[in-house]
Short mmCIF file of C-alpha atoms in Angstrom, two decimals:
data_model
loop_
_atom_site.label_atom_id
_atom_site.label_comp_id
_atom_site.label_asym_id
_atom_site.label_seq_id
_atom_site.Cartn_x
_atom_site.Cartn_y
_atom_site.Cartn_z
CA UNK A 1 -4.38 -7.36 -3.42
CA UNK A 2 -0.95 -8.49 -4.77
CA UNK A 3 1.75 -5.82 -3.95
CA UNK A 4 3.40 -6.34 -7.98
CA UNK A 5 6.98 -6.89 -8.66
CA UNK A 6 8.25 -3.90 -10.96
CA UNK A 7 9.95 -5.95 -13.79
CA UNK A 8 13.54 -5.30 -14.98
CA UNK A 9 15.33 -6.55 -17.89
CA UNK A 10 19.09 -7.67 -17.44
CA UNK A 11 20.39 -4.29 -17.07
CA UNK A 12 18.06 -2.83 -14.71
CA UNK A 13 15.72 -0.98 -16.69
CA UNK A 14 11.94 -1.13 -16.57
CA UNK A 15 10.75 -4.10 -18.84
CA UNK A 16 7.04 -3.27 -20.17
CA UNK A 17 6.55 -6.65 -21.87
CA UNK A 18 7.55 -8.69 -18.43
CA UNK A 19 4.97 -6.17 -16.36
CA UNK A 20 2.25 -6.63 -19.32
CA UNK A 21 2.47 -10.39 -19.10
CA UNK A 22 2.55 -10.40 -15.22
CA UNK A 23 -0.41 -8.27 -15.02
CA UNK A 24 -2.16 -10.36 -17.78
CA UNK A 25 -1.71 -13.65 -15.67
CA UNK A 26 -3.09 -11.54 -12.59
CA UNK A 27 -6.27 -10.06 -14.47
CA UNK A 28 -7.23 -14.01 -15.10
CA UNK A 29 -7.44 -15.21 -11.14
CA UNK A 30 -9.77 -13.63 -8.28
CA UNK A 31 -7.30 -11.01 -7.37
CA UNK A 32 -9.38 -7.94 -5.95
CA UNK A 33 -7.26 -5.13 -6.77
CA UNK A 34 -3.38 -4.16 -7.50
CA UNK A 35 -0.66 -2.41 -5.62
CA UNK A 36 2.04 -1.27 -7.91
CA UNK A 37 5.49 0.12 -6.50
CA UNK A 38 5.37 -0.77 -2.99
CA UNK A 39 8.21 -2.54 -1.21
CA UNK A 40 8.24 -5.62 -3.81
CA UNK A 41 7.78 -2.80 -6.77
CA UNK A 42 11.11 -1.38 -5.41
CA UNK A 43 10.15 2.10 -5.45
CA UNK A 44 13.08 3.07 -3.11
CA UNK A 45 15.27 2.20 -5.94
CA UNK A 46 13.77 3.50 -8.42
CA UNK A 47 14.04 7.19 -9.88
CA UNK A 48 10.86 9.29 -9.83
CA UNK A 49 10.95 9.51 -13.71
CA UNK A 50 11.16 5.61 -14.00
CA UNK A 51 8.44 5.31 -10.75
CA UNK A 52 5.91 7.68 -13.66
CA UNK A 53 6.56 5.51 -16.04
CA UNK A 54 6.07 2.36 -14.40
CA UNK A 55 2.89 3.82 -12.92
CA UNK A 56 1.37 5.21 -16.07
CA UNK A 57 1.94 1.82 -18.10
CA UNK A 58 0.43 -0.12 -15.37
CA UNK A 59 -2.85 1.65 -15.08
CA UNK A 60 -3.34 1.62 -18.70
CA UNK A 61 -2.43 -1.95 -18.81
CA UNK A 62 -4.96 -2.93 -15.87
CA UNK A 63 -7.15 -0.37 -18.02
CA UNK A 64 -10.01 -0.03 -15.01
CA UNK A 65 -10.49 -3.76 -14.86
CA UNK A 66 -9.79 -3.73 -11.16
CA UNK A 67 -8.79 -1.07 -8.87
CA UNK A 68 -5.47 -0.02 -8.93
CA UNK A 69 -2.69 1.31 -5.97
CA UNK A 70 0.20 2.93 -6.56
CA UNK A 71 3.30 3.67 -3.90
CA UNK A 72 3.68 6.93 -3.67
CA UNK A 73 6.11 7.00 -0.82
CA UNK A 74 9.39 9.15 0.01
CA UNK A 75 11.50 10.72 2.85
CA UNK A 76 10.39 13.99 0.70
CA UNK A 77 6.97 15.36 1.42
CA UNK A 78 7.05 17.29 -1.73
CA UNK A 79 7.97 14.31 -3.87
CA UNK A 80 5.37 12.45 -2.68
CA UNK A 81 2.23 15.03 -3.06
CA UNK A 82 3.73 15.17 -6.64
CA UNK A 83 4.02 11.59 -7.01
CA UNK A 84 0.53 11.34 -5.31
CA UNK A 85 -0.94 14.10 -7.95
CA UNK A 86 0.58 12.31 -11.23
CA UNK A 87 -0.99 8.89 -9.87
CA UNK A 88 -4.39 10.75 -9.67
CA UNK A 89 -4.34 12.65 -12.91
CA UNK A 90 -3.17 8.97 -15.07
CA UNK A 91 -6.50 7.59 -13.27
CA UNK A 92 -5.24 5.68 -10.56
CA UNK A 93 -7.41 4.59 -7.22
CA UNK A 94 -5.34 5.21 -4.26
CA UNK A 95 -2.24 5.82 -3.05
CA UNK A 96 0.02 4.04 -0.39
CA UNK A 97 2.19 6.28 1.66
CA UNK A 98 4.96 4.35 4.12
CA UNK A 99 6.51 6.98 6.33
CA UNK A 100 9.40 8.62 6.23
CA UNK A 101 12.81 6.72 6.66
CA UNK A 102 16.26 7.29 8.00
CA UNK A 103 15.48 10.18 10.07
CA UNK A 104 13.60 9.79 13.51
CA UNK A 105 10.67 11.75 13.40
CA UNK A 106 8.40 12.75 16.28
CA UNK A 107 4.22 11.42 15.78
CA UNK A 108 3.59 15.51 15.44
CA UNK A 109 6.44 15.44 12.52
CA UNK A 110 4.61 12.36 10.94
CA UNK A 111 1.36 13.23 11.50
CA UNK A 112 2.17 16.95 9.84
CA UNK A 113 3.92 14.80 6.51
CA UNK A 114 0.55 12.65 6.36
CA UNK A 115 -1.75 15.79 6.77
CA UNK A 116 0.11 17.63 3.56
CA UNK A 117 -0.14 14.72 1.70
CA UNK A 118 -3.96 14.16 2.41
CA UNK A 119 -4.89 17.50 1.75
CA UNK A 120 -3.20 17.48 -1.56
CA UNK A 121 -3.07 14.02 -3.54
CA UNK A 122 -6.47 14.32 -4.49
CA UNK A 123 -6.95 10.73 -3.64
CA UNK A 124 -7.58 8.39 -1.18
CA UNK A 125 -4.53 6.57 0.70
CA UNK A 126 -3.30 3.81 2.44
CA UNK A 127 -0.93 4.30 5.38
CA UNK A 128 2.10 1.85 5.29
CA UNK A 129 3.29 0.76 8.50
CA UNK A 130 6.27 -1.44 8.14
CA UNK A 131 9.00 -1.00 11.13
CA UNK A 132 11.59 -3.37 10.30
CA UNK A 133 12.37 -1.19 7.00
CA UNK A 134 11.35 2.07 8.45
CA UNK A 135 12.91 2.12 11.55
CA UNK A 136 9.93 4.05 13.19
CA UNK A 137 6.62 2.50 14.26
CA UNK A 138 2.94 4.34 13.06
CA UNK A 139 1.92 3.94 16.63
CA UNK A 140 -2.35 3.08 17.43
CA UNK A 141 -2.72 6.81 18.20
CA UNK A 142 -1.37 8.69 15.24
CA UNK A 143 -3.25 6.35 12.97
CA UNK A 144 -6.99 7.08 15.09
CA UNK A 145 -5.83 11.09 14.89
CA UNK A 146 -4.87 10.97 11.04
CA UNK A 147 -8.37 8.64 10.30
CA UNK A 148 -10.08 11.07 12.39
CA UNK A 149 -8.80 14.26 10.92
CA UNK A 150 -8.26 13.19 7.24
CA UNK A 151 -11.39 11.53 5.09
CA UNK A 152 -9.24 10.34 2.53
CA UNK A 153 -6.77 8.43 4.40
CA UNK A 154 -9.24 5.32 4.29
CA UNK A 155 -7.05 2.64 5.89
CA UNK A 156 -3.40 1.07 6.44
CA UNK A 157 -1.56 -1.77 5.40
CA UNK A 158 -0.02 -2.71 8.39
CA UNK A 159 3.19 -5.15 8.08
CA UNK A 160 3.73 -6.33 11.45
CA UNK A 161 5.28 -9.32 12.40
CA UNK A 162 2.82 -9.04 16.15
CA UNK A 163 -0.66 -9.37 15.19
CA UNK A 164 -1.68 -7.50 18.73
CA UNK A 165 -0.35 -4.22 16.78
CA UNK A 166 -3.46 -5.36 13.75
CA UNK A 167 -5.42 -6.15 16.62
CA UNK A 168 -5.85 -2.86 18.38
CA UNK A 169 -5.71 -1.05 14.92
CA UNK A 170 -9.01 -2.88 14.28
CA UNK A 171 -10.63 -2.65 18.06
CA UNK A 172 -9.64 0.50 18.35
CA UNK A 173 -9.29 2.67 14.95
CA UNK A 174 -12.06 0.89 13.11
CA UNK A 175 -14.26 1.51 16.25
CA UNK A 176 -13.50 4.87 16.32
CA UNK A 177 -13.78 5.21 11.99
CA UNK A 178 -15.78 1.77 10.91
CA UNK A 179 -15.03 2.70 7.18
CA UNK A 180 -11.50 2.48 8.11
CA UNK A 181 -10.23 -0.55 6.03
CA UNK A 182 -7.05 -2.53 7.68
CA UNK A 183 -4.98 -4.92 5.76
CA UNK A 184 -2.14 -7.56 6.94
CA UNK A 185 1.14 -7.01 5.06
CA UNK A 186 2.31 -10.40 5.62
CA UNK A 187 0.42 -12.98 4.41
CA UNK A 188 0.27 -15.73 7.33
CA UNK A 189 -1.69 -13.11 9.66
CA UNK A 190 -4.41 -12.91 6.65
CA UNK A 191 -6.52 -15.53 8.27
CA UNK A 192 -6.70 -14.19 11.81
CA UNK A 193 -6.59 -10.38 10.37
CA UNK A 194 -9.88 -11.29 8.69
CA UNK A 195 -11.51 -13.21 11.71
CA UNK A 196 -10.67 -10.09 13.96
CA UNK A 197 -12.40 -8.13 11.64
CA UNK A 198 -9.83 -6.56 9.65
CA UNK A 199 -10.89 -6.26 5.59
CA UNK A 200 -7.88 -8.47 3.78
CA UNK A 201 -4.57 -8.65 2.86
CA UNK A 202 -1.77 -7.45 1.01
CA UNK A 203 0.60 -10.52 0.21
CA UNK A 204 3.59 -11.34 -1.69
CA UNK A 205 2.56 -14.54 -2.58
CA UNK A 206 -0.97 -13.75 -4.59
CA UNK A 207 1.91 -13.01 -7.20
CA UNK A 208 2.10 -16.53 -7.98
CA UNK A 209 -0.26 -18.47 -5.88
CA UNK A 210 -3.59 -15.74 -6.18
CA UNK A 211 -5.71 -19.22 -5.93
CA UNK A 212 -4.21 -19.95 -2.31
CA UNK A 213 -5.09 -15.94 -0.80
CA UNK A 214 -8.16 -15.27 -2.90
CA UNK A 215 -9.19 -18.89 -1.89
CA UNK A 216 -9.10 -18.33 2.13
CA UNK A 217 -10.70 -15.00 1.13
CA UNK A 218 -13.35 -16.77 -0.52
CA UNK A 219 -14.10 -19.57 2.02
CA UNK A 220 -13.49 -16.60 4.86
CA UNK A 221 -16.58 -14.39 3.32
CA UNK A 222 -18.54 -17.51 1.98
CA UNK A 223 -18.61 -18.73 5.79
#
């Protein structure tokens, strides 16, 4: 599942015709799925009016031809049930939540801006655990409480550069929740996130190499 570039033209605005033809060349290769406005879709620079309208163009583009993620995330709790709720009611699949960032939050804090967001998006989500941005670590045990306590948070994309952190997420939140999907964030732990049992992988470079990923995927699941 490629996490998209949002397209800009020269001066910074959202460029429809770039993100048409980028999801065009993506709809032709194996791809299994999108993520739009993650970290590569920029959504921390983005304004939450642009962030709608990058959203809305994308899922009609993809148009249900594969399932569709959009980043949702923000230091706000509020602006991100709202952003959660307009990605639900355009038709998207999910949503992927990274925590909040520049303040240092407690687990209870965390696990309290996770809850809202669960209980009102509507949707399932992805956690987003990605420390070297964030500052702040999901740790193992507020990821088992949140996948025990909240249905719809159905898995994580965990970008990690220790696969022992994907490790125990898989031997020990997947044991506890086996629907629980876990995904790699970057993409040279795909291959040992799989054979651990983890469910794929989120990478950069299905972009503009989706043969190379959806090929090791492929060989991975064909044996």
């Amino acid at each position: 599942i490629p996490p998209v570039p949002t397209i800009l033209d020269k001066n910074g605005r959202f460029n429809p015709r770039g993100m048409g033809i980028l999801i065009d060349r993506l709809l032709a290769s194996d791809i299994d799925g999108f993520l739009f406005l993650g970290s590569a879709g920029e959504f921390a620079q983005l304004p939450a009016a642009t962030r709608k309208e990058v959203a809305e163009f994308c899922v009609q583009r993809v148009a249900g031809r594969r399932p569709v993620i959009i980043g949702t995330a923000s230091c706000s709790t509020e602006e991100v049930i709202e952003l959660s709720q307009h990605a639900r009611d355009i038709g998207a699949d999910a949503v992927m939540v990274v925590n909040p960032y520049y303040s240092k939050l407690t687990d209870q804090r965390i696990y309290d801006h996770y809850r809202h967001i669960a209980d009102a998006a509507g949707l399932p989500v992805l956690l987003y655990n990605f420390p070297a941005l964030t500052g702040q670590d999901l740790s193992i045990e507020l990821v088992l409480r949140l996948a025990q306590d909240c249905p719809n948070i159905v898995g994580i994309k965990d970008t990690v550069d220790c696969m022992s952190h994907i490790r125990r997420l898989i031997l020990e939140v997947k044991a506890a929740r086996p629907d629980f999907l876990v995904f790699c964030g970057f993409d040279e732990y795909m291959l040992d996130t799989l054979l651990l049992g983890g469910d794929g992988v989120i990478p950069a470079t299905a972009n503009f190499a989706p043969h190379v990923t959806c090929g090791i995927y492929k060989a991975f699941a064909e044996g």
